Tab-separated table of C-alpha atoms (C1' of nucleotides) in Angstrom:
chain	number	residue	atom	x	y	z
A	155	UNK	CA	5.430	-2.598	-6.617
A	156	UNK	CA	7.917	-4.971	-4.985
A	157	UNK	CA	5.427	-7.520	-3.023
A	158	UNK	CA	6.748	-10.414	-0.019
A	159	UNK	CA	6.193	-13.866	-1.432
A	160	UNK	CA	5.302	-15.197	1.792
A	161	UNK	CA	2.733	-12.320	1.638
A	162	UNK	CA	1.673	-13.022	-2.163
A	163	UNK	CA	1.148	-16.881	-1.432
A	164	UNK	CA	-1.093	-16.224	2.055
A	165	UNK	CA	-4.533	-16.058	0.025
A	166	UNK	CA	-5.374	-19.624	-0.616
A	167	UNK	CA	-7.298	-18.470	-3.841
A	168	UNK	CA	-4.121	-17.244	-5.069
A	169	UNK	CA	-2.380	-20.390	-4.067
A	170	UNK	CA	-4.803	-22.219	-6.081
A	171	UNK	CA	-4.288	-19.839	-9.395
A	172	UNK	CA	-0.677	-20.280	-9.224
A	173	UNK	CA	-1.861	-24.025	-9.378
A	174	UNK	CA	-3.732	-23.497	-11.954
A	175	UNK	CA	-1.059	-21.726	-13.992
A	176	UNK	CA	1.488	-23.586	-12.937
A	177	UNK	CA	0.252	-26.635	-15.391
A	178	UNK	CA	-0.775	-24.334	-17.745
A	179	UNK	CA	-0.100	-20.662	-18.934
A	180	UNK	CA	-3.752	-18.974	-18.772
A	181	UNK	CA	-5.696	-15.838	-19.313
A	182	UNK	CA	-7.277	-13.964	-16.757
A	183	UNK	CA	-10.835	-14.538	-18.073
A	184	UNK	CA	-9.578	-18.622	-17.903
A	185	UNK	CA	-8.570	-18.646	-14.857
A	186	UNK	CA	-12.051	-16.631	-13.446
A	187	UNK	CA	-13.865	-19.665	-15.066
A	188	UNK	CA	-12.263	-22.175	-12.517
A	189	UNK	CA	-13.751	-19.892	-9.421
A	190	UNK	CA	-16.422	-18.537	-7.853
A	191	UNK	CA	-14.548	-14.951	-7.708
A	192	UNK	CA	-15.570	-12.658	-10.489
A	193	UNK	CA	-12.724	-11.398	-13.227
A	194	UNK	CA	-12.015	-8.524	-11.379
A	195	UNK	CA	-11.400	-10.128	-8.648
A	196	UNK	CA	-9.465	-12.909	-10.032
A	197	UNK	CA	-7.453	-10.078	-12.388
A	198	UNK	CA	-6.145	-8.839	-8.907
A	199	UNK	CA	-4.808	-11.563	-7.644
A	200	UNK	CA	-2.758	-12.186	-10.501
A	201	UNK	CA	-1.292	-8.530	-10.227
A	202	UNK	CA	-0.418	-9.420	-6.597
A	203	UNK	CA	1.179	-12.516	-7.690
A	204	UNK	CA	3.052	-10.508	-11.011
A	205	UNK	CA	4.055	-8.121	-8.341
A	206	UNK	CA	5.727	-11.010	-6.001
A	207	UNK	CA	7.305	-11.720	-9.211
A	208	UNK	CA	5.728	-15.015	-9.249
A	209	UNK	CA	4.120	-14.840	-12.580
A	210	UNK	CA	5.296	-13.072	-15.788
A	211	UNK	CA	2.715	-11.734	-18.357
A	212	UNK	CA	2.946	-12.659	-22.570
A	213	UNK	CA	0.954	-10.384	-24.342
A	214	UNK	CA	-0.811	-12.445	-27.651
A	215	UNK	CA	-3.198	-9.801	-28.966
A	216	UNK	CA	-6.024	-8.690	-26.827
A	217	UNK	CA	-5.132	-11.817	-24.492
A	218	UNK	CA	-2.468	-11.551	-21.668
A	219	UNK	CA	-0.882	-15.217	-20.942
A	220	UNK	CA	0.092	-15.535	-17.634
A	221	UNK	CA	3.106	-18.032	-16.717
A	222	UNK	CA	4.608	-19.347	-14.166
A	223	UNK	CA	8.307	-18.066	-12.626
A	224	UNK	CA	9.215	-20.753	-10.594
A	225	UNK	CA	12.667	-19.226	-9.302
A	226	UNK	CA	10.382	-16.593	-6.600
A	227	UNK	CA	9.248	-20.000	-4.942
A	228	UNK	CA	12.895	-21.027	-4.300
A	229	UNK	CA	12.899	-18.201	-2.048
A	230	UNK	CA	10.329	-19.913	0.365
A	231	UNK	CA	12.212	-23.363	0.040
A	232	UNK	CA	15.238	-21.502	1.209
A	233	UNK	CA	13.328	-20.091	4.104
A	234	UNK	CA	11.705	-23.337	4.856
A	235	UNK	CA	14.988	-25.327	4.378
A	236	UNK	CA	16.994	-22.505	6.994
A	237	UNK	CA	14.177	-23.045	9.156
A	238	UNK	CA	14.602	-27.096	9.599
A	239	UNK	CA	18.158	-26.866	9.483
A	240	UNK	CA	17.587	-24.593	12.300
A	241	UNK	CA	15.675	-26.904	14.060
A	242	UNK	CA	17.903	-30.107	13.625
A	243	UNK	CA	21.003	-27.936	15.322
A	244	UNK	CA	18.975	-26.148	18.067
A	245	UNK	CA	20.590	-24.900	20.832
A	246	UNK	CA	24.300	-24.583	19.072
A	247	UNK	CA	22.349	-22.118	16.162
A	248	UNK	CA	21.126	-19.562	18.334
A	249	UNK	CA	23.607	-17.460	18.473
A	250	UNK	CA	23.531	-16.873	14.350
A	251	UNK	CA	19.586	-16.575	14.960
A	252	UNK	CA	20.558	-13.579	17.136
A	253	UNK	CA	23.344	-12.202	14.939
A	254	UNK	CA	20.807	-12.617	11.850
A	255	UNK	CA	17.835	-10.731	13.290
A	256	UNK	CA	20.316	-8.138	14.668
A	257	UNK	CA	18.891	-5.363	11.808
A	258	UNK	CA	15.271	-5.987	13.692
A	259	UNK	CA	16.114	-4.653	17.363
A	260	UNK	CA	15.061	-1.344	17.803
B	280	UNK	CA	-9.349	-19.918	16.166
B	281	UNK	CA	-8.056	-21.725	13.375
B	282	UNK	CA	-5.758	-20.488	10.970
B	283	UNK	CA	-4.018	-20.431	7.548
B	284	UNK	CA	-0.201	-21.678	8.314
B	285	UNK	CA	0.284	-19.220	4.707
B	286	UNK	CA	-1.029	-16.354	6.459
B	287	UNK	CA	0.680	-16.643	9.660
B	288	UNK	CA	4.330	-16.805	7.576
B	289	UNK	CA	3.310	-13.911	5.846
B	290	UNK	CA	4.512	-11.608	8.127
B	291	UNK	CA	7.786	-11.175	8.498
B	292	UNK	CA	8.321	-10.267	12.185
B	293	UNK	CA	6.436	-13.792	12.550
B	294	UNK	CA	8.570	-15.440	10.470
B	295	UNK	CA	11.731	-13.965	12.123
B	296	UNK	CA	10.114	-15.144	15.793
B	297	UNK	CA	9.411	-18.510	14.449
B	298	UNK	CA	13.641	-18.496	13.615
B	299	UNK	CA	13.758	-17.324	17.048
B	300	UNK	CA	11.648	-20.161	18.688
B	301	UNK	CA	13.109	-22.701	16.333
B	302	UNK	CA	16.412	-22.073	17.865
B	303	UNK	CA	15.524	-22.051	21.360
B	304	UNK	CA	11.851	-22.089	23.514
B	305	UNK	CA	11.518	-18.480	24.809
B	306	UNK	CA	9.036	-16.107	26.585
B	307	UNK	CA	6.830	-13.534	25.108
B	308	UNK	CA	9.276	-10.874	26.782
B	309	UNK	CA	12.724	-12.664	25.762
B	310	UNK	CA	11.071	-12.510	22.075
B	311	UNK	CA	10.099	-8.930	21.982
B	312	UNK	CA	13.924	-7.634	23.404
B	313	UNK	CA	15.121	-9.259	19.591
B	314	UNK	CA	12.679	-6.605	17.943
B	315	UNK	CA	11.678	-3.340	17.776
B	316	UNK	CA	8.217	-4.249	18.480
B	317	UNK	CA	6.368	-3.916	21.901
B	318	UNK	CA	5.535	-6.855	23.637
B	319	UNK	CA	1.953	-6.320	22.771
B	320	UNK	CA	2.441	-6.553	19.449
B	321	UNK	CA	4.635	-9.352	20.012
B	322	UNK	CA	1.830	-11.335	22.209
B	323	UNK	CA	-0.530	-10.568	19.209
B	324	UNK	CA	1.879	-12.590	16.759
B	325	UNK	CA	2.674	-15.222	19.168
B	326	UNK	CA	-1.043	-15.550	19.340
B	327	UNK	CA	-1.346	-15.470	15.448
B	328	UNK	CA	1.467	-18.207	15.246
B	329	UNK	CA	-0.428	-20.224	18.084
B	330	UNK	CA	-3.690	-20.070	15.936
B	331	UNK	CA	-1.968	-21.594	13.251
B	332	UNK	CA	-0.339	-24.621	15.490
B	333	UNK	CA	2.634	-23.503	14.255
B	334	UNK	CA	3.517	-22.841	17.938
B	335	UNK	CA	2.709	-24.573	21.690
B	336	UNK	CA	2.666	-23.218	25.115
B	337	UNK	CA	4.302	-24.554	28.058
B	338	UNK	CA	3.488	-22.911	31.274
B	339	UNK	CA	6.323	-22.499	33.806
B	340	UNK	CA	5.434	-20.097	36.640
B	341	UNK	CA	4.472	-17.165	35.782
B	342	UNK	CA	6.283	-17.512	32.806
B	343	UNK	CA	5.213	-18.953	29.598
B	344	UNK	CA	7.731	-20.512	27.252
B	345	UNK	CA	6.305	-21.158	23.122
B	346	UNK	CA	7.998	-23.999	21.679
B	347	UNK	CA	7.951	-24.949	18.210
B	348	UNK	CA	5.144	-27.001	16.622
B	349	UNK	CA	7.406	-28.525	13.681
B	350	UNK	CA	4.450	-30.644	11.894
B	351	UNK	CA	2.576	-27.479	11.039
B	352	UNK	CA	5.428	-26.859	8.418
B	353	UNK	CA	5.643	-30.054	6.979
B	354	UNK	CA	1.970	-29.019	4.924
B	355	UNK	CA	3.993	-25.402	3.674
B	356	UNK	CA	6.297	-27.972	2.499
B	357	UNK	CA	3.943	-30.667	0.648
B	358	UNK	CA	2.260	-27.880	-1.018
B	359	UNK	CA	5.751	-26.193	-2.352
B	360	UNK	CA	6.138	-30.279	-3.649
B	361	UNK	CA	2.456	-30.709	-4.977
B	362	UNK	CA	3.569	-27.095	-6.970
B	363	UNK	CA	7.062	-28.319	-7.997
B	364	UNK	CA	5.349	-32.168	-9.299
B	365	UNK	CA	2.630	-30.201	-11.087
B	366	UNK	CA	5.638	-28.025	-12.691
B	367	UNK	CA	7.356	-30.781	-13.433
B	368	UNK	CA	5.061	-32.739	-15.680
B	369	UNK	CA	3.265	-29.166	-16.814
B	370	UNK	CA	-0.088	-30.228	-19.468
B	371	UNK	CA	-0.001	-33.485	-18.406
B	372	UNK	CA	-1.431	-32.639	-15.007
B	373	UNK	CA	-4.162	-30.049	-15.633
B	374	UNK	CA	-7.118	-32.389	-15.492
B	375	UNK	CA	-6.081	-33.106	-12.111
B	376	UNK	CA	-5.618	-30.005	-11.019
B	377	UNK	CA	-8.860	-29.241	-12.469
B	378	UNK	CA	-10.722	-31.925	-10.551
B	379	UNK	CA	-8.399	-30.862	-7.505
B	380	UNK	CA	-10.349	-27.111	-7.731
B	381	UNK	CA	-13.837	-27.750	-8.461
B	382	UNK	CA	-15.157	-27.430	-5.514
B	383	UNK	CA	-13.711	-23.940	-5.620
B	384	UNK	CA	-15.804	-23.261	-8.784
B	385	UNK	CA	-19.196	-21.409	-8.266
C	73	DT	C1'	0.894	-8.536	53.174
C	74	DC	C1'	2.190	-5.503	49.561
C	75	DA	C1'	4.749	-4.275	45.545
C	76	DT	C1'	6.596	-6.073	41.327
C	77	DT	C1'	6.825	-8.938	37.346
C	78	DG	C1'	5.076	-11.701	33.291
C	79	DC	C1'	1.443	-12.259	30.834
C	80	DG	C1'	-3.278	-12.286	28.409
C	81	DC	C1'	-7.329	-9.789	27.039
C	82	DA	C1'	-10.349	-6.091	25.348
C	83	DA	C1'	-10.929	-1.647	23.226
C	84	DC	C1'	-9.509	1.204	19.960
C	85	DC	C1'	-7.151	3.065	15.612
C	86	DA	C1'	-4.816	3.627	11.182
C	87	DA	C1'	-3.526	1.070	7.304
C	88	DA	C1'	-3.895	-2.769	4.248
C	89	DT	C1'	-6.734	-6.205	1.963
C	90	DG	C1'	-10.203	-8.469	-0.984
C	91	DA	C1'	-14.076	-7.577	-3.532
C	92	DT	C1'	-17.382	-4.860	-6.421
C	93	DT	C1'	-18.632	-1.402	-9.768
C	94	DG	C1'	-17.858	1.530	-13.481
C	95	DC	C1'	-15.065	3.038	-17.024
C	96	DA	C1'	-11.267	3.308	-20.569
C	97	DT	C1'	-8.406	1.074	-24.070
C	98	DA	C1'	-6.886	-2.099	-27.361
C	99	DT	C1'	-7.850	-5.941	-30.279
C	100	DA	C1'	-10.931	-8.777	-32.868
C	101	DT	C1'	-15.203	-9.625	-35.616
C	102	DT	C1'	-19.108	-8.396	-38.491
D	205	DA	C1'	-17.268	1.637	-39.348
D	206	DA	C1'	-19.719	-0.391	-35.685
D	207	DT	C1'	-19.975	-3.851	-32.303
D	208	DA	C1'	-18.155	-7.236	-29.234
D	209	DT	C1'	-14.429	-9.095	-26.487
D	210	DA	C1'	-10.293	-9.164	-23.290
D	211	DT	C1'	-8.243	-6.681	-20.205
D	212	DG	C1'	-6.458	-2.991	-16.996
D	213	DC	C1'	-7.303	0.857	-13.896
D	214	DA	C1'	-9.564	3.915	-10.459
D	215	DA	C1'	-12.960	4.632	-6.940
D	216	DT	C1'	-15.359	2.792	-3.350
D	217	DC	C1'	-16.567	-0.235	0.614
D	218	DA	C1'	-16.527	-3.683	4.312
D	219	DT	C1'	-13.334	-6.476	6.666
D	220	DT	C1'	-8.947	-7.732	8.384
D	221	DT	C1'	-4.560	-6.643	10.151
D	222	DG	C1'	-0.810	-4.894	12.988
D	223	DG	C1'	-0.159	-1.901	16.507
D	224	DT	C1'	-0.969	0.828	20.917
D	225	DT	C1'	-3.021	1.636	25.374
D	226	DG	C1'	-5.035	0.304	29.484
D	227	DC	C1'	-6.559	-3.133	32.472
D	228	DG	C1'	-6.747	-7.429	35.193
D	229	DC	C1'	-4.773	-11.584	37.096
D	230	DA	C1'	-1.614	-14.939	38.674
D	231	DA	C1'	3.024	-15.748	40.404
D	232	DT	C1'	7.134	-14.085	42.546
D	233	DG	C1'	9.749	-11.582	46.047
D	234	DA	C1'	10.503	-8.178	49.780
DNA sequence: TCATTGCGCAACCAAATGATTGCATATATT
DNA sequence: AATATATGCAATCATTTGGTTGCGCAATGA
């Protein structure tokens, strides 16, 4: 399943996995160790955040690695960088607000 | 209420009203004729976005215009930097981040 | 004054979410 | 071969979410 990064990043338990595995590749019972969320629990989140394409899994016998893919996040530093050059032009931008949101009127 | 500035950008008719109000102060109405969605549901995300500080009210009449809260991004951003730094010098960094979760442990 | 407009709020509903439990499978260890 | 370990997957459940509907209230306008 195709998942929204905004979406995948939302949980802050998930924000602190990607943390986690963001200095270092881990297994899913490794990264359960660092919370208070069971391995089931933990397990899931890391599907949502394989599913937002934010982590990629490396099979090494019984263990799955997880690691980081640091492009997805570019994708919200896009969005975040649109939205301050947005704000520094105001006024003059709207009109390219309007013609970009054009596919969301009914 | 308070709320998670992650959760509020994870949906992405909020996300498209916060382009919206970035570009120019409007009215609950004025934002719902951009989408397909009622006003209602509008007013709900407008609330949402609100929660979060991500948005302020001005009263004018019977009208009320949301502006833009612009600091409430600035913490989206630090924690896309605090990922990228962490990325950046990888093993080095897990102990902190370690000490930086344990109060998430159980 | 009376109708209209702009808006928030509460109730309700279907769908999604986060978590738990139980089980199956593959790999490792004895 | 038998057991233990690492993990995924499905079912289930309570809670949250996004949306609709209906109502009430303040401000505008006739």
């Amino acid at each position: 399943m195709k998942r929204d990064v905004f979406q995948a990043l939302a949980d802050p338990t998930r924000r602190a996995i990607l943390l986690l595995i963001a200095a270092q590749a881990m297994t899913p019972n490794a990264v359960a160790e660092h919370f208070k969320s069971s391995r089931q629990a933990v397990s899931k989140h890391l599907q949502v955040l394989s599913e937002a394409d934010l982590l990629t899994q490396q099979k090494n016998g019984r263990e799955i690695f997880y690691h980081l893919n640091p492009d997805r996040m570019t994708e919200v530093e896009e969005w975040i960088t649109k939205f301050k050059s947005l704000l520094a032009t105001k006024f003059e931008q709207l009109d390219n607000v309007l013609e970009q949101l054009k596919n969301q009127k009914s």
